[in-house]
Amino acid sequence: MLSRGFRSVAHGRSRRSNRLRLVGVLNLKFHLRFRSLAAAVAALALLTPPSFGNAEPVLLPFRSVHSLILVDAKVNGVPATLLLDTGANNTVINAKLYGDVQAPQLELARKGPGIVGHAFRLRVDLEIAGRFLFSQPVSVMNLGDLPQHVGAQFDGLLGQDILRQFRSVRINYRAHVIELEK
């Protein structure tokens, strides 16, 4: 009986030490994972472009024509004028920037504000403020006589898909700049 009691006590110690070993192994795995996660976060911080890390907003000059805000940009390296459209879900580029692309004509919406039409998606390099370069799909459509209809010449609409990538977008009408904060 004494030997049986000794075994159970010894067995109990063994379980306890196994538990301690298991906790130690789990803690080690956690620390290794945490350390590799911390290293990955530090590496990601180093890869972030300097323009995105600045606390100062980037100033995007604009001009106002008939209460419309027009900004200069580059689409695949080609200078373009974009109409700031905070109501547009997607950035739209006029098919004329692509030469003889056969895109259906757009129509003004018959119900409610906006435009309707058929578009196709293309990935473009879009540069704004001379600093931010976005490589993402945009809608390409034939804007037809929309620029003449609204009374301003432009090559596309700068929509929410681009604007949402900034933490803050402020329009400074006095200085004629849009303040973009990453």
mmCIF file of C-alpha atoms in Angstrom:
data_model
loop_
_atom_site.group_PDB
_atom_site.id
_atom_site.type_symbol
_atom_site.label_atom_id
_atom_site.label_comp_id
_atom_site.label_asym_id
_atom_site.label_seq_id
_atom_site.Cartn_x
_atom_site.Cartn_y
_atom_site.Cartn_z
ATOM 1 C CA MET A 1 0.000 0.000 0.000
ATOM 2 C CA LEU A 2 2.818 2.301 0.790
ATOM 3 C CA SER A 3 4.338 1.596 -2.556
ATOM 4 C CA ARG A 4 0.990 2.278 -4.215
ATOM 5 C CA GLY A 5 0.752 5.632 -2.423
ATOM 6 C CA PHE A 6 4.299 6.399 -3.396
ATOM 7 C CA ARG A 7 3.477 5.657 -7.011
ATOM 8 C CA SER A 8 0.459 7.959 -6.986
ATOM 9 C CA VAL A 9 2.463 10.742 -5.387
ATOM 10 C CA ALA A 10 5.261 10.197 -7.852
ATOM 11 C CA HIS A 11 2.719 9.947 -10.629
ATOM 12 C CA GLY A 12 1.109 13.208 -9.445
ATOM 13 C CA ARG A 13 4.457 14.963 -9.507
ATOM 14 C CA SER A 14 5.045 13.651 -12.942
ATOM 15 C CA ARG A 15 1.728 15.034 -14.165
ATOM 16 C CA ARG A 16 2.447 18.363 -12.511
ATOM 17 C CA SER A 17 5.893 18.598 -14.052
ATOM 18 C CA ASN A 18 4.443 17.565 -17.422
ATOM 19 C CA ARG A 19 1.915 20.371 -17.089
ATOM 20 C CA LEU A 20 4.696 22.809 -16.253
ATOM 21 C CA ARG A 21 6.695 21.568 -19.229
ATOM 22 C CA LEU A 22 3.620 21.936 -21.473
ATOM 23 C CA VAL A 23 3.013 25.481 -20.218
ATOM 24 C CA GLY A 24 6.682 26.272 -20.822
ATOM 25 C CA VAL A 25 6.506 24.904 -24.380
ATOM 26 C CA LEU A 26 3.302 26.840 -25.089
ATOM 27 C CA ASN A 27 4.854 30.021 -23.699
ATOM 28 C CA LEU A 28 7.924 29.462 -25.856
ATOM 29 C CA LYS A 29 5.759 28.943 -28.956
ATOM 30 C CA PHE A 30 3.781 32.088 -28.098
ATOM 31 C CA HIS A 31 6.970 34.121 -27.645
ATOM 32 C CA LEU A 32 8.402 32.822 -30.916
ATOM 33 C CA ARG A 33 5.191 33.638 -32.776
ATOM 34 C CA PHE A 34 4.967 37.032 -31.088
ATOM 35 C CA ARG A 35 8.589 37.795 -31.924
ATOM 36 C CA SER A 36 8.099 36.830 -35.592
ATOM 37 C CA LEU A 37 4.880 38.877 -35.718
ATOM 38 C CA ALA A 38 6.691 41.865 -34.222
ATOM 39 C CA ALA A 39 9.468 41.454 -36.792
ATOM 40 C CA ALA A 40 6.885 41.322 -39.597
ATOM 41 C CA VAL A 41 5.180 44.486 -38.330
ATOM 42 C CA ALA A 42 8.539 46.264 -38.095
ATOM 43 C CA ALA A 43 9.436 45.179 -41.642
ATOM 44 C CA LEU A 44 6.077 46.389 -42.919
ATOM 45 C CA ALA A 45 6.640 49.762 -41.273
ATOM 46 C CA LEU A 46 9.970 50.052 -43.105
ATOM 47 C CA LEU A 47 8.317 49.243 -46.449
ATOM 48 C CA THR A 48 5.663 51.961 -46.095
ATOM 49 C CA PRO A 49 6.424 54.832 -48.493
ATOM 50 C CA PRO A 50 7.523 58.020 -46.742
ATOM 51 C CA SER A 51 4.628 60.038 -48.188
ATOM 52 C CA PHE A 52 2.153 57.793 -46.368
ATOM 53 C CA GLY A 53 3.864 58.143 -43.008
ATOM 54 C CA ASN A 54 3.891 61.927 -42.902
ATOM 55 C CA ALA A 55 1.611 63.618 -40.406
ATOM 56 C CA GLU A 56 1.355 66.628 -42.700
ATOM 57 C CA PRO A 57 -1.412 66.421 -45.296
ATOM 58 C CA VAL A 58 -0.481 66.321 -48.951
ATOM 59 C CA LEU A 59 -1.936 69.258 -50.840
ATOM 60 C CA LEU A 60 -3.665 68.522 -54.141
ATOM 61 C CA PRO A 61 -4.310 71.786 -56.010
ATOM 62 C CA PHE A 62 -7.675 72.142 -57.711
ATOM 63 C CA ARG A 63 -9.459 74.623 -59.885
ATOM 64 C CA SER A 64 -13.139 75.352 -59.706
ATOM 65 C CA VAL A 65 -15.248 75.641 -62.856
ATOM 66 C CA HIS A 66 -19.000 76.240 -62.435
ATOM 67 C CA SER A 67 -18.747 74.980 -58.819
ATOM 68 C CA LEU A 68 -17.053 71.758 -59.991
ATOM 69 C CA ILE A 69 -13.691 70.718 -58.566
ATOM 70 C CA LEU A 70 -11.105 69.682 -61.163
ATOM 71 C CA VAL A 71 -7.744 68.133 -60.263
ATOM 72 C CA ASP A 72 -4.720 67.245 -62.341
ATOM 73 C CA ALA A 73 -3.629 63.630 -62.404
ATOM 74 C CA LYS A 74 -1.764 61.151 -64.568
ATOM 75 C CA VAL A 75 -3.363 57.998 -65.934
ATOM 76 C CA ASN A 76 -0.690 55.518 -67.029
ATOM 77 C CA GLY A 77 1.712 58.463 -67.216
ATOM 78 C CA VAL A 78 -0.603 60.553 -69.425
ATOM 79 C CA PRO A 79 -1.718 63.910 -67.967
ATOM 80 C CA ALA A 80 -5.464 64.015 -67.285
ATOM 81 C CA THR A 81 -7.994 66.267 -65.603
ATOM 82 C CA LEU A 82 -10.368 64.533 -63.211
ATOM 83 C CA LEU A 83 -13.604 65.843 -61.764
ATOM 84 C CA LEU A 84 -13.811 65.221 -58.018
ATOM 85 C CA ASP A 85 -17.046 63.250 -57.540
ATOM 86 C CA THR A 86 -17.610 62.215 -53.932
ATOM 87 C CA GLY A 87 -20.875 60.570 -54.964
ATOM 88 C CA ALA A 88 -19.240 58.212 -57.464
ATOM 89 C CA ASN A 89 -18.426 54.794 -56.026
ATOM 90 C CA ASN A 90 -15.753 54.160 -58.646
ATOM 91 C CA THR A 91 -13.227 56.240 -60.478
ATOM 92 C CA VAL A 92 -14.244 56.565 -64.137
ATOM 93 C CA ILE A 93 -11.800 57.288 -66.951
ATOM 94 C CA ASN A 94 -12.941 58.486 -70.385
ATOM 95 C CA ALA A 95 -12.302 55.914 -73.111
ATOM 96 C CA LYS A 96 -10.771 58.699 -75.245
ATOM 97 C CA LEU A 97 -7.603 58.403 -73.132
ATOM 98 C CA TYR A 98 -7.175 54.932 -74.626
ATOM 99 C CA GLY A 99 -7.495 56.000 -78.258
ATOM 100 C CA ASP A 100 -9.888 53.994 -80.383
ATOM 101 C CA VAL A 101 -11.401 51.909 -77.611
ATOM 102 C CA GLN A 102 -14.949 50.970 -78.522
ATOM 103 C CA ALA A 103 -16.928 51.789 -75.389
ATOM 104 C CA PRO A 104 -20.697 52.269 -75.329
ATOM 105 C CA GLN A 105 -21.982 55.825 -74.957
ATOM 106 C CA LEU A 106 -23.214 56.864 -71.522
ATOM 107 C CA GLU A 107 -26.600 58.383 -70.836
ATOM 108 C CA LEU A 108 -27.684 60.860 -68.211
ATOM 109 C CA ALA A 109 -29.784 59.145 -65.571
ATOM 110 C CA ARG A 110 -33.492 59.463 -66.197
ATOM 111 C CA LYS A 111 -34.375 58.733 -62.575
ATOM 112 C CA GLY A 112 -32.338 60.563 -60.001
ATOM 113 C CA PRO A 113 -28.946 62.225 -60.298
ATOM 114 C CA GLY A 114 -25.916 60.684 -61.918
ATOM 115 C CA ILE A 115 -24.950 58.936 -65.097
ATOM 116 C CA VAL A 116 -25.627 55.445 -66.333
ATOM 117 C CA GLY A 117 -23.895 53.481 -69.008
ATOM 118 C CA HIS A 118 -21.833 50.470 -69.785
ATOM 119 C CA ALA A 119 -18.243 50.401 -68.669
ATOM 120 C CA PHE A 120 -15.429 47.941 -68.525
ATOM 121 C CA ARG A 121 -12.776 47.633 -65.860
ATOM 122 C CA LEU A 122 -9.093 48.176 -66.557
ATOM 123 C CA ARG A 123 -6.177 48.315 -64.165
ATOM 124 C CA VAL A 124 -4.398 51.648 -64.506
ATOM 125 C CA ASP A 125 -1.641 53.520 -62.737
ATOM 126 C CA LEU A 126 -3.221 56.664 -61.348
ATOM 127 C CA GLU A 127 -1.010 59.389 -59.907
ATOM 128 C CA ILE A 128 -2.477 62.257 -57.921
ATOM 129 C CA ALA A 129 -0.759 65.113 -56.113
ATOM 130 C CA GLY A 130 2.484 64.044 -57.784
ATOM 131 C CA ARG A 131 3.006 61.596 -54.910
ATOM 132 C CA PHE A 132 0.319 58.961 -54.648
ATOM 133 C CA LEU A 133 0.356 56.207 -57.206
ATOM 134 C CA PHE A 134 -2.507 53.770 -57.250
ATOM 135 C CA SER A 135 -2.486 50.687 -59.432
ATOM 136 C CA GLN A 136 -6.042 49.517 -59.382
ATOM 137 C CA PRO A 137 -9.042 48.808 -61.583
ATOM 138 C CA VAL A 138 -11.097 51.775 -62.726
ATOM 139 C CA SER A 139 -14.210 51.977 -64.879
ATOM 140 C CA VAL A 140 -13.567 53.002 -68.472
ATOM 141 C CA MET A 141 -16.491 54.389 -70.432
ATOM 142 C CA ASN A 142 -17.277 56.808 -73.201
ATOM 143 C CA LEU A 143 -18.200 60.029 -71.426
ATOM 144 C CA GLY A 144 -19.511 61.471 -74.693
ATOM 145 C CA ASP A 145 -20.621 65.060 -74.343
ATOM 146 C CA LEU A 146 -20.852 65.013 -70.535
ATOM 147 C CA PRO A 147 -17.968 67.518 -70.195
ATOM 148 C CA GLN A 148 -19.767 69.947 -72.522
ATOM 149 C CA HIS A 149 -23.067 69.310 -70.737
ATOM 150 C CA VAL A 150 -21.643 70.324 -67.343
ATOM 151 C CA GLY A 151 -19.536 73.120 -68.818
ATOM 152 C CA ALA A 152 -16.064 71.863 -67.909
ATOM 153 C CA GLN A 153 -13.494 69.807 -69.793
ATOM 154 C CA PHE A 154 -12.332 66.685 -67.923
ATOM 155 C CA ASP A 155 -11.068 63.185 -68.657
ATOM 156 C CA GLY A 156 -12.760 61.270 -65.872
ATOM 157 C CA LEU A 157 -14.230 61.202 -62.395
ATOM 158 C CA LEU A 158 -12.175 60.779 -59.234
ATOM 159 C CA GLY A 159 -14.411 58.586 -57.083
ATOM 160 C CA GLN A 160 -14.685 57.102 -53.623
ATOM 161 C CA ASP A 161 -12.550 54.047 -54.411
ATOM 162 C CA ILE A 162 -9.519 56.368 -54.384
ATOM 163 C CA LEU A 163 -10.743 58.824 -51.739
ATOM 164 C CA ARG A 164 -11.452 56.045 -49.219
ATOM 165 C CA GLN A 165 -7.774 55.130 -49.217
ATOM 166 C CA PHE A 166 -7.079 58.302 -47.255
ATOM 167 C CA ARG A 167 -7.807 58.781 -43.577
ATOM 168 C CA SER A 168 -9.006 62.310 -44.220
ATOM 169 C CA VAL A 169 -9.963 64.318 -47.314
ATOM 170 C CA ARG A 170 -10.585 68.030 -46.718
ATOM 171 C CA ILE A 171 -11.419 70.662 -49.282
ATOM 172 C CA ASN A 172 -9.840 74.036 -48.549
ATOM 173 C CA TYR A 173 -11.738 76.395 -50.844
ATOM 174 C CA ARG A 174 -9.748 79.495 -49.861
ATOM 175 C CA ALA A 175 -6.410 77.920 -50.731
ATOM 176 C CA HIS A 176 -7.861 75.901 -53.655
ATOM 177 C CA VAL A 177 -6.325 72.653 -52.393
ATOM 178 C CA ILE A 178 -7.607 69.283 -51.291
ATOM 179 C CA GLU A 179 -5.796 68.108 -48.164
ATOM 180 C CA LEU A 180 -5.131 64.358 -48.253
ATOM 181 C CA GLU A 181 -4.031 62.540 -45.113
ATOM 182 C CA LYS A 182 -2.958 58.916 -45.153
#
